[in-house]
Short mmCIF file of C-alpha atoms and ligand atoms in Angstrom, two decimals:
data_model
loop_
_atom_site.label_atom_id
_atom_site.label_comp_id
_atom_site.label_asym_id
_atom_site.label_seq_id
_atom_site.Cartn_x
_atom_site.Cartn_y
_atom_site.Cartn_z
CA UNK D 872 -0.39 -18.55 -5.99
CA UNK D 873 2.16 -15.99 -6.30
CA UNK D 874 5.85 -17.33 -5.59
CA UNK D 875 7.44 -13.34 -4.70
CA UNK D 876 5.12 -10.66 -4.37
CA UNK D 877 8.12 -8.49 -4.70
CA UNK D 878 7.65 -8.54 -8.57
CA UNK D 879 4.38 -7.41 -8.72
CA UNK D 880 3.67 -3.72 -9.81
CA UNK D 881 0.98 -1.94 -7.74
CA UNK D 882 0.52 0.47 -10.64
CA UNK D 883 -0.46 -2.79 -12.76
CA UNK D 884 -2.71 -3.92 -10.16
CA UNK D 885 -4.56 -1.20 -9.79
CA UNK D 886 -5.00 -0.28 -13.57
CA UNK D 887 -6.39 -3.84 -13.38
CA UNK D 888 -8.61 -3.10 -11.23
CA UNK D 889 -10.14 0.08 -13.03
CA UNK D 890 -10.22 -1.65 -16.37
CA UNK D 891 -12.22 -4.49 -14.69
CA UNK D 892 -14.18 -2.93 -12.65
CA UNK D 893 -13.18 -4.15 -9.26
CA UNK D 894 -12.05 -0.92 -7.79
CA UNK D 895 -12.61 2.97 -8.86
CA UNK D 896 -11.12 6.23 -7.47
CA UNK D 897 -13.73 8.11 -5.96
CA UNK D 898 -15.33 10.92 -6.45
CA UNK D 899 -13.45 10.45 -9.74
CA UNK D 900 -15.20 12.82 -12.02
CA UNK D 901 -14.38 15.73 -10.28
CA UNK D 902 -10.75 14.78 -10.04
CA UNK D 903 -11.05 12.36 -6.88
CA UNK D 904 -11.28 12.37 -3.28
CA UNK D 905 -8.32 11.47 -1.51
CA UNK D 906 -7.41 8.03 -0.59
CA UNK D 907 -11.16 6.77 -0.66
CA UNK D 908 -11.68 3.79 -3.36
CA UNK D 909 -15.31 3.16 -4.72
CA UNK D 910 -15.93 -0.73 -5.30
CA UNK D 911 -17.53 -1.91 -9.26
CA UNK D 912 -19.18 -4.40 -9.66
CA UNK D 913 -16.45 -6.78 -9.37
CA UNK D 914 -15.25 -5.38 -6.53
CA UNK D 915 -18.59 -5.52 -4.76
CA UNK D 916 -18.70 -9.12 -5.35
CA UNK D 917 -15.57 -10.31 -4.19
CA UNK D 918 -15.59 -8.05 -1.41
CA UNK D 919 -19.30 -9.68 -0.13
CA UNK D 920 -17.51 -13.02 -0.82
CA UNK D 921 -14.53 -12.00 1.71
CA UNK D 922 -16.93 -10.95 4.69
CA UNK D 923 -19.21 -13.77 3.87
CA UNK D 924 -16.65 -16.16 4.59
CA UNK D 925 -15.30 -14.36 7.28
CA UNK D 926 -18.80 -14.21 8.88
CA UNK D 927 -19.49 -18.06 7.74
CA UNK D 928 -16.78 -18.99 9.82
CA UNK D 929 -16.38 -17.00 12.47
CA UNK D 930 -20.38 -16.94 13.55
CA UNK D 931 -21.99 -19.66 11.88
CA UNK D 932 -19.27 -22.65 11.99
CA UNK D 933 -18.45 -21.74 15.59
CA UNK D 934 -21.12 -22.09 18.74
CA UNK D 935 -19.41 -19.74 20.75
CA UNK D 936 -19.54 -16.60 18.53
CA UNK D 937 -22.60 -14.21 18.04
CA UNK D 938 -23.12 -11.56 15.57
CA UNK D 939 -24.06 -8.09 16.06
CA UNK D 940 -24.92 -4.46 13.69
CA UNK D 941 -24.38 -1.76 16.10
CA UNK D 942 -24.63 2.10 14.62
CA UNK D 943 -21.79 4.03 13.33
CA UNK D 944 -22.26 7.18 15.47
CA UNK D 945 -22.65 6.77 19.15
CA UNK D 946 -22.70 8.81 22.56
CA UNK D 947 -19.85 10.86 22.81
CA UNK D 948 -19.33 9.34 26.15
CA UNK D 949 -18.07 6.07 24.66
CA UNK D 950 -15.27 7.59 23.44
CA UNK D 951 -14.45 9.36 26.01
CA UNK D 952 -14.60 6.03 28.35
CA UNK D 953 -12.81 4.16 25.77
CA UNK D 954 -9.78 6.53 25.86
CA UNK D 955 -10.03 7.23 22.19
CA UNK D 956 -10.85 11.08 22.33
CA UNK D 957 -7.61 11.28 24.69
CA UNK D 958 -5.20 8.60 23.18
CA UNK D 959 -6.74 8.32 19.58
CA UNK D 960 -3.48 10.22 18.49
CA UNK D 961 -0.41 9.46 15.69
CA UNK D 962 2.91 11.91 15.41
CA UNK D 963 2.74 14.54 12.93
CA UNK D 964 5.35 16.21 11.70
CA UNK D 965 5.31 19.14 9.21
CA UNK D 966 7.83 20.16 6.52
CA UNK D 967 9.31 23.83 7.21
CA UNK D 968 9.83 24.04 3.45
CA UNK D 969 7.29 22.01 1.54
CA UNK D 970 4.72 22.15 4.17
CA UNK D 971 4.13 18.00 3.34
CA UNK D 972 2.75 16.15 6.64
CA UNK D 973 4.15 12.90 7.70
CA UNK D 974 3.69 10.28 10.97
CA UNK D 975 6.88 10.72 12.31
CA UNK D 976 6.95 6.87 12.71
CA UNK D 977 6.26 5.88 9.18
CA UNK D 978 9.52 8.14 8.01
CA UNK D 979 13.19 6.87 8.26
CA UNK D 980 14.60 10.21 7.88
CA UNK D 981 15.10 13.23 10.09
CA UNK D 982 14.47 15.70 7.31
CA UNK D 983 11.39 15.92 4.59
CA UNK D 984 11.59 12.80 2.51
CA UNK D 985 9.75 14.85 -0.23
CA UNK D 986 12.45 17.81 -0.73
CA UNK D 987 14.44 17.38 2.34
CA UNK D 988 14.00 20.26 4.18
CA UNK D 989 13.65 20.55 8.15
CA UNK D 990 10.78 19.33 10.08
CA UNK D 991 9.06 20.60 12.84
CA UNK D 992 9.02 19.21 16.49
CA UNK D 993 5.83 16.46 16.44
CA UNK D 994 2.62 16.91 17.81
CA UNK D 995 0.03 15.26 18.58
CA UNK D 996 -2.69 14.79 15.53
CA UNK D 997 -6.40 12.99 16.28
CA UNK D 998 -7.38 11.35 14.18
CA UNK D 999 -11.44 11.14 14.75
CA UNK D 1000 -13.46 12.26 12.80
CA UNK D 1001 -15.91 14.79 13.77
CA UNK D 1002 -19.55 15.71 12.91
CA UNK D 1003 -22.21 17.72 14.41
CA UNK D 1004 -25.93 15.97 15.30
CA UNK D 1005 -29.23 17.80 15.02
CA UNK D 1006 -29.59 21.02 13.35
CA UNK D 1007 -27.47 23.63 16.32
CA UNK D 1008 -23.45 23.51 15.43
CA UNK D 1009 -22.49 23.61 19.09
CA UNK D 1010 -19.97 22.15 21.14
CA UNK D 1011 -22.45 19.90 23.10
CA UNK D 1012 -23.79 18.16 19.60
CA UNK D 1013 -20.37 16.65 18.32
CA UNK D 1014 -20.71 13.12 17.74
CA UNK D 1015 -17.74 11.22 16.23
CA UNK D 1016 -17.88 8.66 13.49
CA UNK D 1017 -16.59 5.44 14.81
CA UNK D 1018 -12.39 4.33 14.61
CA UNK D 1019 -13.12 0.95 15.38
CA UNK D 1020 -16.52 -0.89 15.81
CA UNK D 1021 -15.44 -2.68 19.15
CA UNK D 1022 -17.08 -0.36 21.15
CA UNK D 1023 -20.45 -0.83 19.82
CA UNK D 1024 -19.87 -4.81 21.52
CA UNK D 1025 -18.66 -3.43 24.82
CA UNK D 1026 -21.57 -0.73 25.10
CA UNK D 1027 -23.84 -3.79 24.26
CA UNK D 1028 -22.08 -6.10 26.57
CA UNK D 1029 -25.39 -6.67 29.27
CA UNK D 1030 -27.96 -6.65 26.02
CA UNK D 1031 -25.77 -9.66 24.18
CA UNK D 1032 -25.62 -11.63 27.66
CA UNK D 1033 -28.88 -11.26 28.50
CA UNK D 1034 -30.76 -11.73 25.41
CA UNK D 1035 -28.43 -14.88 24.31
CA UNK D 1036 -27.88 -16.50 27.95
CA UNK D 1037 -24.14 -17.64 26.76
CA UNK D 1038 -21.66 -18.58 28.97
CA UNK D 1039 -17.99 -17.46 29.45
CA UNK D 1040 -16.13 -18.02 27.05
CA UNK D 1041 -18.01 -16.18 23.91
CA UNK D 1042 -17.44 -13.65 21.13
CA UNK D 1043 -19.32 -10.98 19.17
CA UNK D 1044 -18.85 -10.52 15.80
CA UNK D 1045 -19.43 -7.31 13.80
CA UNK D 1046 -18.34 -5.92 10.26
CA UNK D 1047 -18.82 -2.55 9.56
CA UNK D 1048 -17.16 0.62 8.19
CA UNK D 1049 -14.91 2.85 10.56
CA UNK D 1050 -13.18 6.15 9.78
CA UNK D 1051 -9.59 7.52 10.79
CA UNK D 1052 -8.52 10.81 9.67
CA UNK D 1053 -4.79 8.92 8.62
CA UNK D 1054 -2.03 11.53 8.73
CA UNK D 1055 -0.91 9.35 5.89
CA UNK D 1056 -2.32 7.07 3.58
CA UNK D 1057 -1.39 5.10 0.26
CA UNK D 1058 -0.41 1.71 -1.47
CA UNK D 1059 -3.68 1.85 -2.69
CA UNK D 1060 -6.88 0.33 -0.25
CA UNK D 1061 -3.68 -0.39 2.34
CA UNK D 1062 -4.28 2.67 4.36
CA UNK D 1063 -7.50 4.76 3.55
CA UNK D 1064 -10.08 7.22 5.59
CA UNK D 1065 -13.26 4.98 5.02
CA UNK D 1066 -12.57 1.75 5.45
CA UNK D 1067 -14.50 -1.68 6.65
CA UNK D 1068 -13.46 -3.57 9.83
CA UNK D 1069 -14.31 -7.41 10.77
CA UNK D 1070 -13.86 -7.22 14.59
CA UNK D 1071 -14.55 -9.68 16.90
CA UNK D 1072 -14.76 -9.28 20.86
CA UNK D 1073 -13.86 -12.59 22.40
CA UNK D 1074 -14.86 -12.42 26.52
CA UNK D 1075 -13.39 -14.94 28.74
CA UNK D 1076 -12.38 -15.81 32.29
CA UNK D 1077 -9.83 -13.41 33.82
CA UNK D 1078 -6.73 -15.90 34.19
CA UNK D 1079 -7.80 -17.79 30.64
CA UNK D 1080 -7.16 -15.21 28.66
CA UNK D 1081 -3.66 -16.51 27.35
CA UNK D 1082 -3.87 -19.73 25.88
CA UNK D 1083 -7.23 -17.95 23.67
CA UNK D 1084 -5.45 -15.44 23.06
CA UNK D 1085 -2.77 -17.48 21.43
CA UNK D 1086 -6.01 -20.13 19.70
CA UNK D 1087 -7.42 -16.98 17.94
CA UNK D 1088 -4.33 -16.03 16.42
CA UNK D 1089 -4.14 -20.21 15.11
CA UNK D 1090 -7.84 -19.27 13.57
CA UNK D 1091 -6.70 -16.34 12.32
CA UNK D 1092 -3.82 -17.56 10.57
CA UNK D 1093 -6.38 -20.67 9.19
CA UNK D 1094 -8.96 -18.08 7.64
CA UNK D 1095 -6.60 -16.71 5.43
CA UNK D 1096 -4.58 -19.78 4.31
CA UNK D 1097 -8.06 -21.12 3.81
CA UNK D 1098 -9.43 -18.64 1.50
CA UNK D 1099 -5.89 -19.51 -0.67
CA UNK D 1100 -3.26 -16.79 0.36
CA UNK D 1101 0.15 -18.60 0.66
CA UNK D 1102 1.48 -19.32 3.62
CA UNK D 1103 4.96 -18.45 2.97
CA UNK D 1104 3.98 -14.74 2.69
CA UNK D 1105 2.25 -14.70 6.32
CA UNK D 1106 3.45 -14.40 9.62
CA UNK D 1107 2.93 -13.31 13.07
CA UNK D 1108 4.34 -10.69 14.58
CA UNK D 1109 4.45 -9.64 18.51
CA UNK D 1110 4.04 -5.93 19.76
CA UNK D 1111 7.19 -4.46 21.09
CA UNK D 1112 6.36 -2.79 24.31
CA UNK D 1113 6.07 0.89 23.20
CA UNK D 1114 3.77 -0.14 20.07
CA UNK D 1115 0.86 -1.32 22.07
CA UNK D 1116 -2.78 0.41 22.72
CA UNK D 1117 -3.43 2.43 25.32
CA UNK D 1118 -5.83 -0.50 26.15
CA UNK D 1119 -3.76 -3.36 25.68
CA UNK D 1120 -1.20 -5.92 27.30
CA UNK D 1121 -0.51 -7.82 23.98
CA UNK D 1122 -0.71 -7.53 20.69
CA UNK D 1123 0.01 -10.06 17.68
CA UNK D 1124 -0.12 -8.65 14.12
CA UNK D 1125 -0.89 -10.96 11.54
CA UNK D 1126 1.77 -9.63 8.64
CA UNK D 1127 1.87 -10.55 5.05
CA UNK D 1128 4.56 -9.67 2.52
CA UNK D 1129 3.24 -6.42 0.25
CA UNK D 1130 5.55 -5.56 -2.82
CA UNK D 1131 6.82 -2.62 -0.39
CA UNK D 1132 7.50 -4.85 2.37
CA UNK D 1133 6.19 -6.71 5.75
CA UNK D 1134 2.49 -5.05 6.49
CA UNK D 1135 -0.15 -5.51 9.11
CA UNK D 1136 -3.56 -6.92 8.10
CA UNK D 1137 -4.83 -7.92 11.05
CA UNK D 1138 -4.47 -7.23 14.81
CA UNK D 1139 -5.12 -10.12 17.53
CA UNK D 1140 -4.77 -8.11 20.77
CA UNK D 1141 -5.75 -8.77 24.57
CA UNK D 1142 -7.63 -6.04 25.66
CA UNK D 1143 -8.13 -7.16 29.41
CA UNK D 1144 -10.80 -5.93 31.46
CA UNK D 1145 -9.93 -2.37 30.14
CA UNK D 1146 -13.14 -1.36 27.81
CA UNK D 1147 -15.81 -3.14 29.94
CA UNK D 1148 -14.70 -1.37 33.38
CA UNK D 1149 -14.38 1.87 31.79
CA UNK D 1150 -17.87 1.76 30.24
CA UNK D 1151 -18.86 0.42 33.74
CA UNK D 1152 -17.39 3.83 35.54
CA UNK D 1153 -18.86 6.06 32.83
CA UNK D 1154 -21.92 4.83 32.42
CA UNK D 1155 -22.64 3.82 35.93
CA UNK D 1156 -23.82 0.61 34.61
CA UNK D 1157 -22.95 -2.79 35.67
CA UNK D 1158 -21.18 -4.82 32.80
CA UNK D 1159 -20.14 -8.11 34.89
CA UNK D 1160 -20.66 -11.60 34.33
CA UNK D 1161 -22.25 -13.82 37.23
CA UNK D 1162 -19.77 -16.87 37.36
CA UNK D 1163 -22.00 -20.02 38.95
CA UNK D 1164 -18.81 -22.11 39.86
CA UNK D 1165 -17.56 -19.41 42.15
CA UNK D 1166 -20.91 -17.37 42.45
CA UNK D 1167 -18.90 -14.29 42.10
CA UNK D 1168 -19.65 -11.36 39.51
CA UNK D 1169 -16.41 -10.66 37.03
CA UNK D 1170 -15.93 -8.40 34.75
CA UNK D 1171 -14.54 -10.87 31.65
CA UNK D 1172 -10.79 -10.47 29.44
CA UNK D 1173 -11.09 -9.73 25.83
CA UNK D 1174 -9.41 -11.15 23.08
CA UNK D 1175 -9.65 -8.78 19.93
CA UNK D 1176 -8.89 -10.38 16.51
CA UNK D 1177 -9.51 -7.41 14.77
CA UNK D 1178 -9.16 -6.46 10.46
CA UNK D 1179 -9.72 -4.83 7.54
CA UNK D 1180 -12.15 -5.94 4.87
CA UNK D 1181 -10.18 -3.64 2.31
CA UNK D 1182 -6.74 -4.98 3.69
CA UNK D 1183 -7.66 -8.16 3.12
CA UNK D 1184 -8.94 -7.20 -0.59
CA UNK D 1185 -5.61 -6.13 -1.11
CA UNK D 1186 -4.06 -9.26 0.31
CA UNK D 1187 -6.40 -11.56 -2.09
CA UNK D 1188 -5.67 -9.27 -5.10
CA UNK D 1189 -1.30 -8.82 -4.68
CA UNK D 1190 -1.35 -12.98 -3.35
CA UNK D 1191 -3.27 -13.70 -6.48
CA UNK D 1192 -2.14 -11.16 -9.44
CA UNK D 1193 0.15 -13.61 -12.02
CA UNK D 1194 1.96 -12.89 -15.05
CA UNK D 1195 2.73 -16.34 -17.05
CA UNK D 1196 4.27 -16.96 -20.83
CA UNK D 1197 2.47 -18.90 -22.76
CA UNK D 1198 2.20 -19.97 -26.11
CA UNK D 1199 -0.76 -18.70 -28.45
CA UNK D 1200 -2.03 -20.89 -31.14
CA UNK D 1201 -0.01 -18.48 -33.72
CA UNK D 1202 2.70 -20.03 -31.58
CA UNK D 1203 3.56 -16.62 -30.47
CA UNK D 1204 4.68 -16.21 -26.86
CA UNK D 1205 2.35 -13.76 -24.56
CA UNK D 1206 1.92 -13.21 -21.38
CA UNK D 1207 -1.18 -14.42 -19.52
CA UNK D 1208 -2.28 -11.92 -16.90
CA UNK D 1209 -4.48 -14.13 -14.11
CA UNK D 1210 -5.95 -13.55 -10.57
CA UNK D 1211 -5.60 -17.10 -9.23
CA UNK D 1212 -8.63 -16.36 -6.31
CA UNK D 1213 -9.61 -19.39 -4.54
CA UNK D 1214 -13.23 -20.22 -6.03
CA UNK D 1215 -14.85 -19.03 -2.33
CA UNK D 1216 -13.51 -15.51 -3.14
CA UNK D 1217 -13.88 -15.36 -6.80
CA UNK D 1218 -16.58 -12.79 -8.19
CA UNK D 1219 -17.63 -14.84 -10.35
CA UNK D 1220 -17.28 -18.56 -10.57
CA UNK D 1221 -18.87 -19.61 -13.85
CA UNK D 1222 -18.79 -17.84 -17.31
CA UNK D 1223 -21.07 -19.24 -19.90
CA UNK D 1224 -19.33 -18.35 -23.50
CA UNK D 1225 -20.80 -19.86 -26.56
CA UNK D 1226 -18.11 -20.05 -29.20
CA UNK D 1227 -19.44 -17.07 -31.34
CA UNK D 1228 -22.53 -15.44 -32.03
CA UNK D 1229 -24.03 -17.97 -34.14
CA UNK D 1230 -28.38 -18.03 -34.05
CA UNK D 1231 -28.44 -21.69 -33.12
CA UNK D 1232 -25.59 -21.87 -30.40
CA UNK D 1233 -26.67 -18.40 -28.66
CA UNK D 1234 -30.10 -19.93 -27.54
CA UNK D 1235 -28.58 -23.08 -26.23
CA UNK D 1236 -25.92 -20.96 -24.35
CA UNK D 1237 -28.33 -18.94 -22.62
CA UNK D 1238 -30.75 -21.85 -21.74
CA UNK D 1239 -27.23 -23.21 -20.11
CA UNK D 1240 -26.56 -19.91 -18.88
CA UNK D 1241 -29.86 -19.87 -16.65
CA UNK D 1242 -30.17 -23.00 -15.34
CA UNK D 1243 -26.53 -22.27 -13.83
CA UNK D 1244 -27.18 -18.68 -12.83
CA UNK D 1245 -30.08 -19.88 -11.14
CA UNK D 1246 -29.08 -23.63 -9.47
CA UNK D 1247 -28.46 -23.89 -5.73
CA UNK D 1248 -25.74 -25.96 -6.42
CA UNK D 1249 -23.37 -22.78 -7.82
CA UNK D 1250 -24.24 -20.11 -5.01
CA UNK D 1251 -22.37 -17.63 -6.61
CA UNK D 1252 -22.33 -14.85 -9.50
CA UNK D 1253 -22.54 -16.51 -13.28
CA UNK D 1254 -21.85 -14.52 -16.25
CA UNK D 1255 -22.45 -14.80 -19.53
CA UNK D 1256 -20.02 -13.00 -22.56
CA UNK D 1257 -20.15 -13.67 -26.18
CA UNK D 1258 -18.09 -10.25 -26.88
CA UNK D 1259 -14.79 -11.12 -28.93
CA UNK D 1260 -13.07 -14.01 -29.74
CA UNK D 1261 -12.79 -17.27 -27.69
CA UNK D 1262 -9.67 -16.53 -26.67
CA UNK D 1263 -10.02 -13.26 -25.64
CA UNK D 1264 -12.64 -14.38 -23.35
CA UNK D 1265 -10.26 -16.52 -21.62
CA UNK D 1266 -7.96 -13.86 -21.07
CA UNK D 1267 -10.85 -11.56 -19.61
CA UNK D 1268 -12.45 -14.24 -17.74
CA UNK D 1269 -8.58 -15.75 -16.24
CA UNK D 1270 -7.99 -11.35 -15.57
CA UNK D 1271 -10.82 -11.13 -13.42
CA UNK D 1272 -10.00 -14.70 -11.85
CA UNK D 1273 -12.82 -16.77 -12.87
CA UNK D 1274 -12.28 -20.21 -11.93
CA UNK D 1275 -14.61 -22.25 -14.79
CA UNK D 1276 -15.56 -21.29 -17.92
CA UNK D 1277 -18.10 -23.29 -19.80
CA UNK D 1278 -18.27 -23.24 -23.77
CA UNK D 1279 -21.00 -24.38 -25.70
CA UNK D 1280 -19.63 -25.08 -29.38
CA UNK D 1281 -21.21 -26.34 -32.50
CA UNK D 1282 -21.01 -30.37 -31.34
CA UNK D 1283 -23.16 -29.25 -28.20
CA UNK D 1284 -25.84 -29.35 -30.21
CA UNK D 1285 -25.84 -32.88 -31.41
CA UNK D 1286 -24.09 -34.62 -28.35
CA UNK D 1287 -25.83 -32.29 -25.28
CA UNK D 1288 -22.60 -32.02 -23.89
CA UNK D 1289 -19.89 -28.81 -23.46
CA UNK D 1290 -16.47 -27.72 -22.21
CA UNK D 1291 -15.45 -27.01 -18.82
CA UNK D 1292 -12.54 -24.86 -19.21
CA UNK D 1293 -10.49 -24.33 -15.69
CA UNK D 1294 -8.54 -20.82 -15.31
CA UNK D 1295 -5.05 -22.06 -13.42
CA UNK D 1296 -4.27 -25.22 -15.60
CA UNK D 1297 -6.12 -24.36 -18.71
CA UNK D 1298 -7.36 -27.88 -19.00
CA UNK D 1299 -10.44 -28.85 -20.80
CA UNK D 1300 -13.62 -31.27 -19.99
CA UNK D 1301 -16.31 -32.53 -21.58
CA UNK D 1302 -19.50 -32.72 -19.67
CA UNK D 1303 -22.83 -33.58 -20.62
CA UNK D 1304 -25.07 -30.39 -19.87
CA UNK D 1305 -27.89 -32.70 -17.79
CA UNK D 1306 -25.06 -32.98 -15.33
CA UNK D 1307 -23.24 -29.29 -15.54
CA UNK D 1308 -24.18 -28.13 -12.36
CA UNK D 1309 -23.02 -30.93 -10.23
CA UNK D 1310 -19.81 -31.20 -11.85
CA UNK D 1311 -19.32 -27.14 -11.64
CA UNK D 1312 -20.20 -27.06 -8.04
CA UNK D 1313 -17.32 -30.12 -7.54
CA UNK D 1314 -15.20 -28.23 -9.54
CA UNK D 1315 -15.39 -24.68 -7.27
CA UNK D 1316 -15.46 -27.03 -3.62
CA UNK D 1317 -12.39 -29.30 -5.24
CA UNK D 1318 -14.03 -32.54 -4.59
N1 GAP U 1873 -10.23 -2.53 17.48
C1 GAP U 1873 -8.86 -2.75 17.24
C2 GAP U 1873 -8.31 -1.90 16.22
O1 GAP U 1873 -8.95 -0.99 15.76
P1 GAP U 1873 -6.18 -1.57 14.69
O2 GAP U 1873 -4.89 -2.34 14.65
O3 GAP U 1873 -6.08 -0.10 14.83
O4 GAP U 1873 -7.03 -2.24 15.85
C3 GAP U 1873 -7.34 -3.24 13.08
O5 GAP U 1873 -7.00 -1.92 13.38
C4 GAP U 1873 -7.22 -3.52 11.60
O6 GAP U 1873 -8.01 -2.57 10.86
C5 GAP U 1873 -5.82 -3.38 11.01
O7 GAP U 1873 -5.08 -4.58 11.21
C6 GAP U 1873 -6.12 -3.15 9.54
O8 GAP U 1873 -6.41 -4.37 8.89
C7 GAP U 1873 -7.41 -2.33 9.60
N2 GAP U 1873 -7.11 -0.88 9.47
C8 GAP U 1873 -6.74 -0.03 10.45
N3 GAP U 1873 -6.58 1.21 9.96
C9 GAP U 1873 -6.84 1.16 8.64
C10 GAP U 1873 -6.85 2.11 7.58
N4 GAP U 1873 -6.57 3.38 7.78
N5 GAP U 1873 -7.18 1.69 6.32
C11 GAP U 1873 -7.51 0.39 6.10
N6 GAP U 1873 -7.51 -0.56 7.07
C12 GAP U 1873 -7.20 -0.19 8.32
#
C-alpha cells in the first residue's frame, strides 16, 4: 500500500477513474449535476465487493447481528421524533460580495475564502431533503428522503424482536442510500448529496453500553485493515463535547489520512436510549425489551457504528493509487500507475489475455477464459482482453488493480500449461491449466 497519501493527486485519481470506468460525473452530458458521481462498471463492482464484505462480516460471520431493507421515505413523524426536522441543521454563512455559501465550521477564515469579502451572521441551514407524496402539493403531504437509515431500525425495533426472538445484546444491519442537502461538498465522493450508508444499530443493556461501545470501534478498525488499507493512515478520534449529536453521549470517528488532511469515514457513536424512547412517546407504542433475569421491561442503549459506502470507495481508491519506476524491456524508465486493492475488493480478480490475436491461441484462451469466469472456486468478475500489446495489458489490468493475470502463449498449446502473472510483484508462474482454478483461488485468499 501507499507509504504517504500526501503525494497523491486527486485530479489524477479521478481522471483514473473516468478513463476506467470506475466513477462518472453525473448527469454529465448536460454539463453535470453537482457533487453526485455515477458508478461504471468498475465502479459498480468494487463498490458491491465493499458492502459485500461489509455485510459478510458484520451479519453473516457474527450471531448477534441481523440484517434489515427498510424504505427510503417514511412517516414524517419519525423525523420529527428523531429530532432531525429540529436539529438536522449545519452553519451557513453567505458572502456579502460573491454571494459563495460556506459551513461556517469547515472555513478557517472570518472573511470569504473565495474573494475575501465580508460574511454574513450564520444561520441555521437544514439540510433534509424534501418531497411531496401523492398527487396534492400541500403542506400535510411532505415526506423527507432519509439522512441516515438508522431510523428505519428504531421504527422496526418490536418487528426485529419479535419476529427473530434475540436476546440483548444484538444489532441490525442495513445499507442503503441517504440524502443531505450539504451546504458544502467536494474532494470528490468525500462529501456528496446522494450517498450510501452501512449503519448498524447495536441494542444492549443500559449500564453495558461502554465496554461495546469501545469492542465495535476494535471491529471497526479490523474491517478496514482487513480489506488492506494501512494501518498507519487510520486512527480514532473522540468527539469533543460541542461536536456531538443532538442524540448522543459519545462519539468515536474512525479518521484516515486524505491528501488534504485527517477525515472522518466512519462514526461509532452511543446513542443511549434516545431514538427508541422518542419513537415510544410519538408513536404511543411500546419499544422495550422484557429482561428475564430481572423480569423488568427496558428500553435498550445503542451503539451506532455508522459509514459511508462512497467514503470508504474513496479510502480503498487514495490507500491504493501507486506510482512506481520501472524499467521497460527498451530499458527505458516509466512509471507504473497501479491500484494495489486487496483481491476481496478488486473488480476484477482474473484477466485472461492470450498473447495476441493469433487463430489457434484465441480459442484456447477463451475455453480458459470460461471455465474461470464460470468456477465456484473464483467468485468474482473475470475478464478477458486481447486489445493491444502484452504489455499494455498489464498496465491496464495493474490501473484498474487486478490482482492475476493469466496468459496463454504459444507453448500453452503443446505443454497445457500458462502464466500466472501477479499485479504488486510482477512475478510470473507456470501452471498447468487442469489445475488454474485452484491455484487462482489460492492466489486471491493468499494461502
Ligand atoms: N446515523 C449516524 C450518522 O448518520 P454521520 O456521522 O452523520 O452519522 C455517518 O454519518 C457516516 O456517513 C460518515 O462517517 C460518513 O462516512 C458518511 N457520510 C455522512 N455524510 C456524508 C456525505 N455528505 N457524503 C458522503 N458520506 C457521508
Amino acid at each position: 500500500m501507499s507509504d504517504s497519501t500526501s503525494a497523491i493527486d486527486i485530479e489524477k485519481l479521478t481522471s483514473l477513474c473516468k478513463r476506467r470506468g470506475f466513477i462518472f460525473q453525473s448527469s454529465e452530458i448536460y454539463g453535470g449535476l453537482a457533487s453526485t458521481w455515477d458508478y461504471g462498471p468498475l465502479g459498480a463492482e468494487l463498490k458491491r465487493n465493499v458492502k459485500d464484505s461489509w455485510w459478510k462480516a458484520m451479519v453473516w460471520e457474527r450471531d448477534d447481528v441481523v440484517g434489515l431493507d427498510a424504505a427510503i421515505l417514511m412517516h414524517p413523524d419519525a423525523w420529527r421524533a428523531s429530532g432531525h426536522l429540529e436539529n438536522f441543521t449545519d452553519p451557513l454563512v453567505e458572502c456579502l460580495q460573491c454571494n459563495k455559501r460556506f459551513r461556517e465550521d469547515h472555513i478557517d477564515s472570518v472573511t470569504c475564502p473565495e474573494c475575501g469579502g465580508e460574511l454574513s451572521d450564520p444561520r441555521l441551514f437544514h439540510m433534509m431533503f424534501k418531497t411531496h407524496m401523492g398527487p396534492v402539493e400541500e403542506e400535510a403531504a411532505i415526506v423527507y428522503f432519509r439522512p441516515e437509515t438508522a431510523q428505519g431500525i428504531f421504527v422496526n425495533f418490536s418487528n426485529i424482536l419479535t419476529s427473530t426472538r434475540k436476546k440483548l445484546p444484538f444489532g441490525v444491519a442495513q445499507i442503503g442510500k441517504s440524502f443531505r442537502n450539504e451546504i458544502t461538498t467536494g474532494n470528490f465522493i468525500f462529501r456528496t448529496r446522494e450517498f450510501e450508508m452501512m449503519e448498524i444499530e447495536y441494542f444492549v443493556m443500559p449500564g453495558e453500553d461502554e465496554p461495546v461501545h469501545e469492542q465495535w470501534m476494535q471491529d471497526c478498525m479490523n474491517w478496514y485493515t482487513d480489506i488492506g488499507v494501512t494501518p498507519e493512515n487510520l486512527r480514532l478520534r473522540k468527539h469533543e463535547d460541542e461536536e456531538l449529536s443532538h442524540y448522543a453521549k459519545a462519539t468515536y470517528d474512525i479518521e484516515y489520512k486524505f491528501p488534504w488532511g485527517w477525515g472522518e469515514i466512519q462514526g461509532i457513536a452511543n446513542r443511549t436510549d434516545f431514538d427508541l424512547k422518542a419513537h415510544m412517546t410519538m408513536s404511543g407504542e411500546k419499544l422495550t425489551y422484557f429482561d428475564e433475569a430481572s423480569g423488568q421491561h427496558v428500553i435498550p442503549y445503542v451503539i451506532e457504528p455508522s459509514l459511508g459506502v462512497d467514503r470508504a470507495v474513496m479510502t480503498l481508491l487514495v490507500d491504493a493509487y501507486t506510482e512506481e519506476e520501472t524499467t521497460a524491456a527498451s530499458g527505458k524508465t516509466e512509471t507504473r500507475v497501479l491500484l494495489k486493492l486487496d483481491p476481496s475488493i478488486a473488480p476484477i480478480k482474473v484477466a485472461v489475455l492470450p498473447l495476441s490475436r493469433n487463430e489457434k491461441l484465441v480459442p484456447l484462451a477463451k475455453s480458459v477464459y470460461d471455465n474461470i469466469r464460470k468456477s465456484r472456486l473464483i467468485g468474482g468478475n473475470v475478464q478477458f482482453d486481447d486489445a493491444q500489446s502484452i504489455g499494455r495489458r498489464y498496465r491496464r489490468q495493474d490501473e484498474i488493480g487486478t490482482p492475476l493475470c493469466v496468459t496463454v502463449d504459444f507453448d500453452s498449446l503443446d505443454d497445457d500449461c500458462v502464466t500466472i502473472r501477479e499485479r504488486d510483484s510482477m512475478n510470473q508462474k507456470r501452471v498447468s491449466i487442469a489445475n488454474l482454478a485452484g491455484e487462482i483461488s489460492s492466489l486471491l485468499i493468499g494461502d
